[in-house]
């Protein structure tokens, strides 16, 4: 390749020298054309359209090989040069575009100062170089000799005799390198929208702000979408993704597409081999101490038919590309929630019949992955469990007065709902029908959602016709359990409320900024401390 490159350059130089020789032989005419032409392009056209007589060039082109071989003029012409340029059969020379350009680039003073002997001698040297390069390409033994000679020079310059030691060590130990080995551990802010768009952003993009700061937008969403989950995790952390079919898929944070604040992200359903009708409805990050899949922590799951199951986290420490069965489901049943627990919390189940049951998670013994689970709530055949919540540990003593009060927000299909202190939901035995969470009347209709909220939170209400209403939790007054609630949203005739969700956009704007070193989406770093993360219904 080096010889071919050098040969191409030598042919181009020889071609230019021929043009300079033509100009030297007709110097007066060349100068007149250049001076009289209004523009350089006109001068170039005039030089190229004329045929030039040059005894000097004819002598330069009359040569014989040193070995007595026959001269092939094409061996010395530049690649791609048309036949019409150069010395013609009539003994006249026609300049190419390249030659005319080189002549016009020269100052007139330099053009008139061209020396015939210098041009002829350089031309002879270039032709000799072309002959040598052609000989190298024609003889493989010469190529081998050149390589050997050059390697000998390298050895003499860099070998042991010169520096006393090798500059490199050749080892025969092969190692497999995973893609993750090339990923720098970095804290990322991961967001998942209600429509299922997921993306990550470096935590470093969120600078710390003083209390009351306006924050920064974490993700762009359409009018009919909002941020459903937001958490901070390291690029090497796992995210457990549960589907409504009871399957578990693993995702590393570095596999989540990185996006800007103005991007929506990528549909999470496109990241797994889901079957028809299957969708991801619960996402749990494993951060902090959870990264090692500790056996004393659990994944607590609930299904629409009231079945619950608790499985040790270490049962899920063997990721598989195609996913695994996290819970076996009966025909028509599907997973409605999953959460990480530490064995010290209460679990709450809510049915669409307006009932709720609260029990100690230790009432459910740990089961293997292949197990079906046990009854968590007794429901009628026409009813379904619509939400699973993990109750935070209640604060006692002096701190109880200043601790944030958690409440349960329930909503019904006819647009009614209420907020009730979580303390009003007392423990009952697992597998019972539970207590009244909200009165199910003809006015209310079925319960469609239940979630844990604080007074400063905001929620998003969505109807089956696609109407969205965003409202502050503080505007919904607290009421007792056995009440009908108040109007949450005004519905058009025939429309139904299909769900509600606590909005975490405020966490994106404030929580990350203010807790940029240790805080999570809720500002309390639950995941890092091993406390439960709420399931998503």
PDB file of C-alpha atoms in Angstrom, residues 250-394:
ATOM      1  CA  UNK A 250     -33.630  -7.909  34.867  1.00  0.00           C
ATOM      2  CA  UNK A 251     -32.228  -4.638  33.616  1.00  0.00           C
ATOM      3  CA  UNK A 252     -28.927  -2.985  34.470  1.00  0.00           C
ATOM      4  CA  UNK A 253     -29.056   0.791  34.893  1.00  0.00           C
ATOM      5  CA  UNK A 254     -26.354   1.201  32.232  1.00  0.00           C
ATOM      6  CA  UNK A 255     -28.695  -0.565  29.785  1.00  0.00           C
ATOM      7  CA  UNK A 256     -31.337   2.135  30.270  1.00  0.00           C
ATOM      8  CA  UNK A 257     -30.954   4.588  27.364  1.00  0.00           C
ATOM      9  CA  UNK A 258     -29.435   7.869  28.480  1.00  0.00           C
ATOM     10  CA  UNK A 259     -31.392  10.931  27.458  1.00  0.00           C
ATOM     11  CA  UNK A 260     -31.583  14.659  27.930  1.00  0.00           C
ATOM     12  CA  UNK A 261     -34.118  16.466  30.075  1.00  0.00           C
ATOM     13  CA  UNK A 262     -36.131  17.205  26.959  1.00  0.00           C
ATOM     14  CA  UNK A 263     -36.375  13.599  25.744  1.00  0.00           C
ATOM     15  CA  UNK A 264     -39.117  11.084  26.573  1.00  0.00           C
ATOM     16  CA  UNK A 265     -36.896   8.016  26.660  1.00  0.00           C
ATOM     17  CA  UNK A 266     -37.529   4.564  25.219  1.00  0.00           C
ATOM     18  CA  UNK A 267     -40.605   2.345  25.646  1.00  0.00           C
ATOM     19  CA  UNK A 268     -39.674  -0.162  28.337  1.00  0.00           C
ATOM     20  CA  UNK A 269     -41.746  -2.863  26.611  1.00  0.00           C
ATOM     21  CA  UNK A 270     -39.229  -2.821  23.747  1.00  0.00           C
ATOM     22  CA  UNK A 271     -36.420  -3.848  26.082  1.00  0.00           C
ATOM     23  CA  UNK A 272     -37.777  -7.316  26.931  1.00  0.00           C
ATOM     24  CA  UNK A 273     -39.144 -10.324  24.978  1.00  0.00           C
ATOM     25  CA  UNK A 274     -42.733  -9.810  26.137  1.00  0.00           C
ATOM     26  CA  UNK A 275     -45.593 -11.918  24.828  1.00  0.00           C
ATOM     27  CA  UNK A 276     -48.865 -10.512  23.505  1.00  0.00           C
ATOM     28  CA  UNK A 277     -50.834  -8.797  26.257  1.00  0.00           C
ATOM     29  CA  UNK A 278     -47.879  -8.698  28.645  1.00  0.00           C
ATOM     30  CA  UNK A 279     -46.697  -5.369  30.039  1.00  0.00           C
ATOM     31  CA  UNK A 280     -44.298  -4.161  32.713  1.00  0.00           C
ATOM     32  CA  UNK A 281     -46.279  -2.799  35.675  1.00  0.00           C
ATOM     33  CA  UNK A 282     -43.766  -2.821  38.572  1.00  0.00           C
ATOM     34  CA  UNK A 283     -40.160  -1.593  38.563  1.00  0.00           C
ATOM     35  CA  UNK A 284     -37.940  -2.061  41.641  1.00  0.00           C
ATOM     36  CA  UNK A 285     -34.342  -0.752  41.761  1.00  0.00           C
ATOM     37  CA  UNK A 286     -31.762  -2.669  43.797  1.00  0.00           C
ATOM     38  CA  UNK A 287     -29.487   0.008  45.233  1.00  0.00           C
ATOM     39  CA  UNK A 288     -27.194   0.253  48.240  1.00  0.00           C
ATOM     40  CA  UNK A 289     -27.177  -2.935  50.327  1.00  0.00           C
ATOM     41  CA  UNK A 290     -29.754  -4.490  47.991  1.00  0.00           C
ATOM     42  CA  UNK A 291     -27.176  -4.853  45.215  1.00  0.00           C
ATOM     43  CA  UNK A 292     -25.986  -8.151  46.693  1.00  0.00           C
ATOM     44  CA  UNK A 293     -29.502  -9.711  46.742  1.00  0.00           C
ATOM     45  CA  UNK A 294     -29.468 -10.239  50.555  1.00  0.00           C
ATOM     46  CA  UNK A 295     -31.364 -13.270  51.812  1.00  0.00           C
ATOM     47  CA  UNK A 296     -32.930 -11.305  54.706  1.00  0.00           C
ATOM     48  CA  UNK A 297     -34.846  -9.056  52.308  1.00  0.00           C
ATOM     49  CA  UNK A 298     -37.845 -10.090  50.270  1.00  0.00           C
ATOM     50  CA  UNK A 299     -39.972  -9.395  47.226  1.00  0.00           C
ATOM     51  CA  UNK A 300     -43.612  -9.259  48.304  1.00  0.00           C
ATOM     52  CA  UNK A 301     -46.135  -9.771  45.478  1.00  0.00           C
ATOM     53  CA  UNK A 302     -49.911  -9.631  45.180  1.00  0.00           C
ATOM     54  CA  UNK A 303     -52.307 -10.721  42.430  1.00  0.00           C
ATOM     55  CA  UNK A 304     -55.756  -9.592  41.321  1.00  0.00           C
ATOM     56  CA  UNK A 305     -57.372 -12.711  42.840  1.00  0.00           C
ATOM     57  CA  UNK A 306     -56.046 -11.950  46.317  1.00  0.00           C
ATOM     58  CA  UNK A 307     -53.036 -14.255  46.308  1.00  0.00           C
ATOM     59  CA  UNK A 308     -49.862 -13.000  47.995  1.00  0.00           C
ATOM     60  CA  UNK A 309     -46.360 -14.367  47.922  1.00  0.00           C
ATOM     61  CA  UNK A 310     -43.116 -13.485  49.692  1.00  0.00           C
ATOM     62  CA  UNK A 311     -39.848 -14.693  48.167  1.00  0.00           C
ATOM     63  CA  UNK A 312     -36.330 -14.119  49.460  1.00  0.00           C
ATOM     64  CA  UNK A 313     -34.432 -11.630  47.313  1.00  0.00           C
ATOM     65  CA  UNK A 314     -31.544 -14.059  46.815  1.00  0.00           C
ATOM     66  CA  UNK A 315     -33.910 -16.264  44.783  1.00  0.00           C
ATOM     67  CA  UNK A 316     -33.628 -13.641  42.027  1.00  0.00           C
ATOM     68  CA  UNK A 317     -29.819 -13.312  41.936  1.00  0.00           C
ATOM     69  CA  UNK A 318     -29.369 -15.300  38.714  1.00  0.00           C
ATOM     70  CA  UNK A 319     -30.434 -13.002  35.857  1.00  0.00           C
ATOM     71  CA  UNK A 320     -31.688 -14.630  32.668  1.00  0.00           C
ATOM     72  CA  UNK A 321     -32.123 -12.827  29.379  1.00  0.00           C
ATOM     73  CA  UNK A 322     -35.571 -14.255  28.729  1.00  0.00           C
ATOM     74  CA  UNK A 323     -36.828 -13.584  32.252  1.00  0.00           C
ATOM     75  CA  UNK A 324     -38.218 -16.050  34.799  1.00  0.00           C
ATOM     76  CA  UNK A 325     -41.522 -16.834  36.495  1.00  0.00           C
ATOM     77  CA  UNK A 326     -41.706 -14.831  39.726  1.00  0.00           C
ATOM     78  CA  UNK A 327     -45.150 -16.128  40.686  1.00  0.00           C
ATOM     79  CA  UNK A 328     -47.349 -18.811  39.148  1.00  0.00           C
ATOM     80  CA  UNK A 329     -50.746 -17.390  38.250  1.00  0.00           C
ATOM     81  CA  UNK A 330     -54.104 -19.066  37.792  1.00  0.00           C
ATOM     82  CA  UNK A 331     -56.091 -18.576  34.605  1.00  0.00           C
ATOM     83  CA  UNK A 332     -57.397 -15.007  34.504  1.00  0.00           C
ATOM     84  CA  UNK A 333     -55.182 -13.838  37.359  1.00  0.00           C
ATOM     85  CA  UNK A 334     -52.439 -11.227  36.983  1.00  0.00           C
ATOM     86  CA  UNK A 335     -49.825  -9.483  39.123  1.00  0.00           C
ATOM     87  CA  UNK A 336     -51.010  -6.104  40.452  1.00  0.00           C
ATOM     88  CA  UNK A 337     -48.134  -5.126  42.747  1.00  0.00           C
ATOM     89  CA  UNK A 338     -44.687  -5.988  44.080  1.00  0.00           C
ATOM     90  CA  UNK A 339     -42.459  -4.358  46.676  1.00  0.00           C
ATOM     91  CA  UNK A 340     -39.138  -4.843  48.444  1.00  0.00           C
ATOM     92  CA  UNK A 341     -39.523  -5.537  52.171  1.00  0.00           C
ATOM     93  CA  UNK A 342     -37.283  -6.356  55.123  1.00  0.00           C
ATOM     94  CA  UNK A 343     -39.701  -8.460  57.182  1.00  0.00           C
ATOM     95  CA  UNK A 344     -40.652  -5.588  59.506  1.00  0.00           C
ATOM     96  CA  UNK A 345     -43.638  -3.983  57.809  1.00  0.00           C
ATOM     97  CA  UNK A 346     -47.345  -4.361  57.288  1.00  0.00           C
ATOM     98  CA  UNK A 347     -48.879  -5.109  53.908  1.00  0.00           C
ATOM     99  CA  UNK A 348     -52.213  -3.668  52.813  1.00  0.00           C
ATOM    100  CA  UNK A 349     -54.471  -5.053  50.075  1.00  0.00           C
ATOM    101  CA  UNK A 350     -57.439  -3.178  48.585  1.00  0.00           C
ATOM    102  CA  UNK A 351     -60.290  -4.688  46.574  1.00  0.00           C
ATOM    103  CA  UNK A 352     -62.587  -3.040  44.061  1.00  0.00           C
ATOM    104  CA  UNK A 353     -65.418  -3.922  46.456  1.00  0.00           C
ATOM    105  CA  UNK A 354     -64.307  -1.193  48.866  1.00  0.00           C
ATOM    106  CA  UNK A 355     -62.596  -3.486  51.381  1.00  0.00           C
ATOM    107  CA  UNK A 356     -59.021  -3.448  52.703  1.00  0.00           C
ATOM    108  CA  UNK A 357     -56.970  -5.848  54.771  1.00  0.00           C
ATOM    109  CA  UNK A 358     -53.796  -5.035  56.702  1.00  0.00           C
ATOM    110  CA  UNK A 359     -51.530  -7.737  58.090  1.00  0.00           C
ATOM    111  CA  UNK A 360     -47.966  -8.291  59.239  1.00  0.00           C
ATOM    112  CA  UNK A 361     -45.832  -9.443  56.340  1.00  0.00           C
ATOM    113  CA  UNK A 362     -44.443 -12.169  58.604  1.00  0.00           C
ATOM    114  CA  UNK A 363     -47.877 -13.805  58.435  1.00  0.00           C
ATOM    115  CA  UNK A 364     -46.696 -14.943  55.001  1.00  0.00           C
ATOM    116  CA  UNK A 365     -43.780 -17.353  55.110  1.00  0.00           C
ATOM    117  CA  UNK A 366     -41.116 -17.114  52.383  1.00  0.00           C
ATOM    118  CA  UNK A 367     -41.810 -19.321  49.365  1.00  0.00           C
ATOM    119  CA  UNK A 368     -39.704 -20.442  46.423  1.00  0.00           C
ATOM    120  CA  UNK A 369     -39.987 -18.943  42.956  1.00  0.00           C
ATOM    121  CA  UNK A 370     -42.087 -21.747  41.565  1.00  0.00           C
ATOM    122  CA  UNK A 371     -44.671 -21.567  44.368  1.00  0.00           C
ATOM    123  CA  UNK A 372     -48.121 -20.156  43.686  1.00  0.00           C
ATOM    124  CA  UNK A 373     -48.504 -18.214  46.944  1.00  0.00           C
ATOM    125  CA  UNK A 374     -51.127 -18.087  49.695  1.00  0.00           C
ATOM    126  CA  UNK A 375     -54.425 -16.295  50.203  1.00  0.00           C
ATOM    127  CA  UNK A 376     -53.877 -12.693  51.208  1.00  0.00           C
ATOM    128  CA  UNK A 377     -57.444 -11.440  50.982  1.00  0.00           C
ATOM    129  CA  UNK A 378     -60.785 -13.161  50.621  1.00  0.00           C
ATOM    130  CA  UNK A 379     -62.844 -11.640  47.809  1.00  0.00           C
ATOM    131  CA  UNK A 380     -65.987 -12.572  45.920  1.00  0.00           C
ATOM    132  CA  UNK A 381     -65.714 -14.127  42.477  1.00  0.00           C
ATOM    133  CA  UNK A 382     -66.845 -10.874  40.879  1.00  0.00           C
ATOM    134  CA  UNK A 383     -64.271  -8.766  42.720  1.00  0.00           C
ATOM    135  CA  UNK A 384     -60.557  -8.113  42.228  1.00  0.00           C
ATOM    136  CA  UNK A 385     -57.667  -6.817  44.303  1.00  0.00           C
ATOM    137  CA  UNK A 386     -56.647  -3.505  42.731  1.00  0.00           C
ATOM    138  CA  UNK A 387     -53.754  -2.307  44.922  1.00  0.00           C
ATOM    139  CA  UNK A 388     -51.033  -3.482  47.286  1.00  0.00           C
ATOM    140  CA  UNK A 389     -49.330  -1.024  49.654  1.00  0.00           C
ATOM    141  CA  UNK A 390     -46.503  -1.452  52.136  1.00  0.00           C
ATOM    142  CA  UNK A 391     -47.158   0.588  55.267  1.00  0.00           C
ATOM    143  CA  UNK A 392     -44.251   2.556  56.691  1.00  0.00           C
ATOM    144  CA  UNK A 393     -43.250   1.867  60.288  1.00  0.00           C
ATOM    145  CA  UNK A 394     -45.185   4.169  62.588  1.00  0.00           C
TER     146      UNK A 394
END
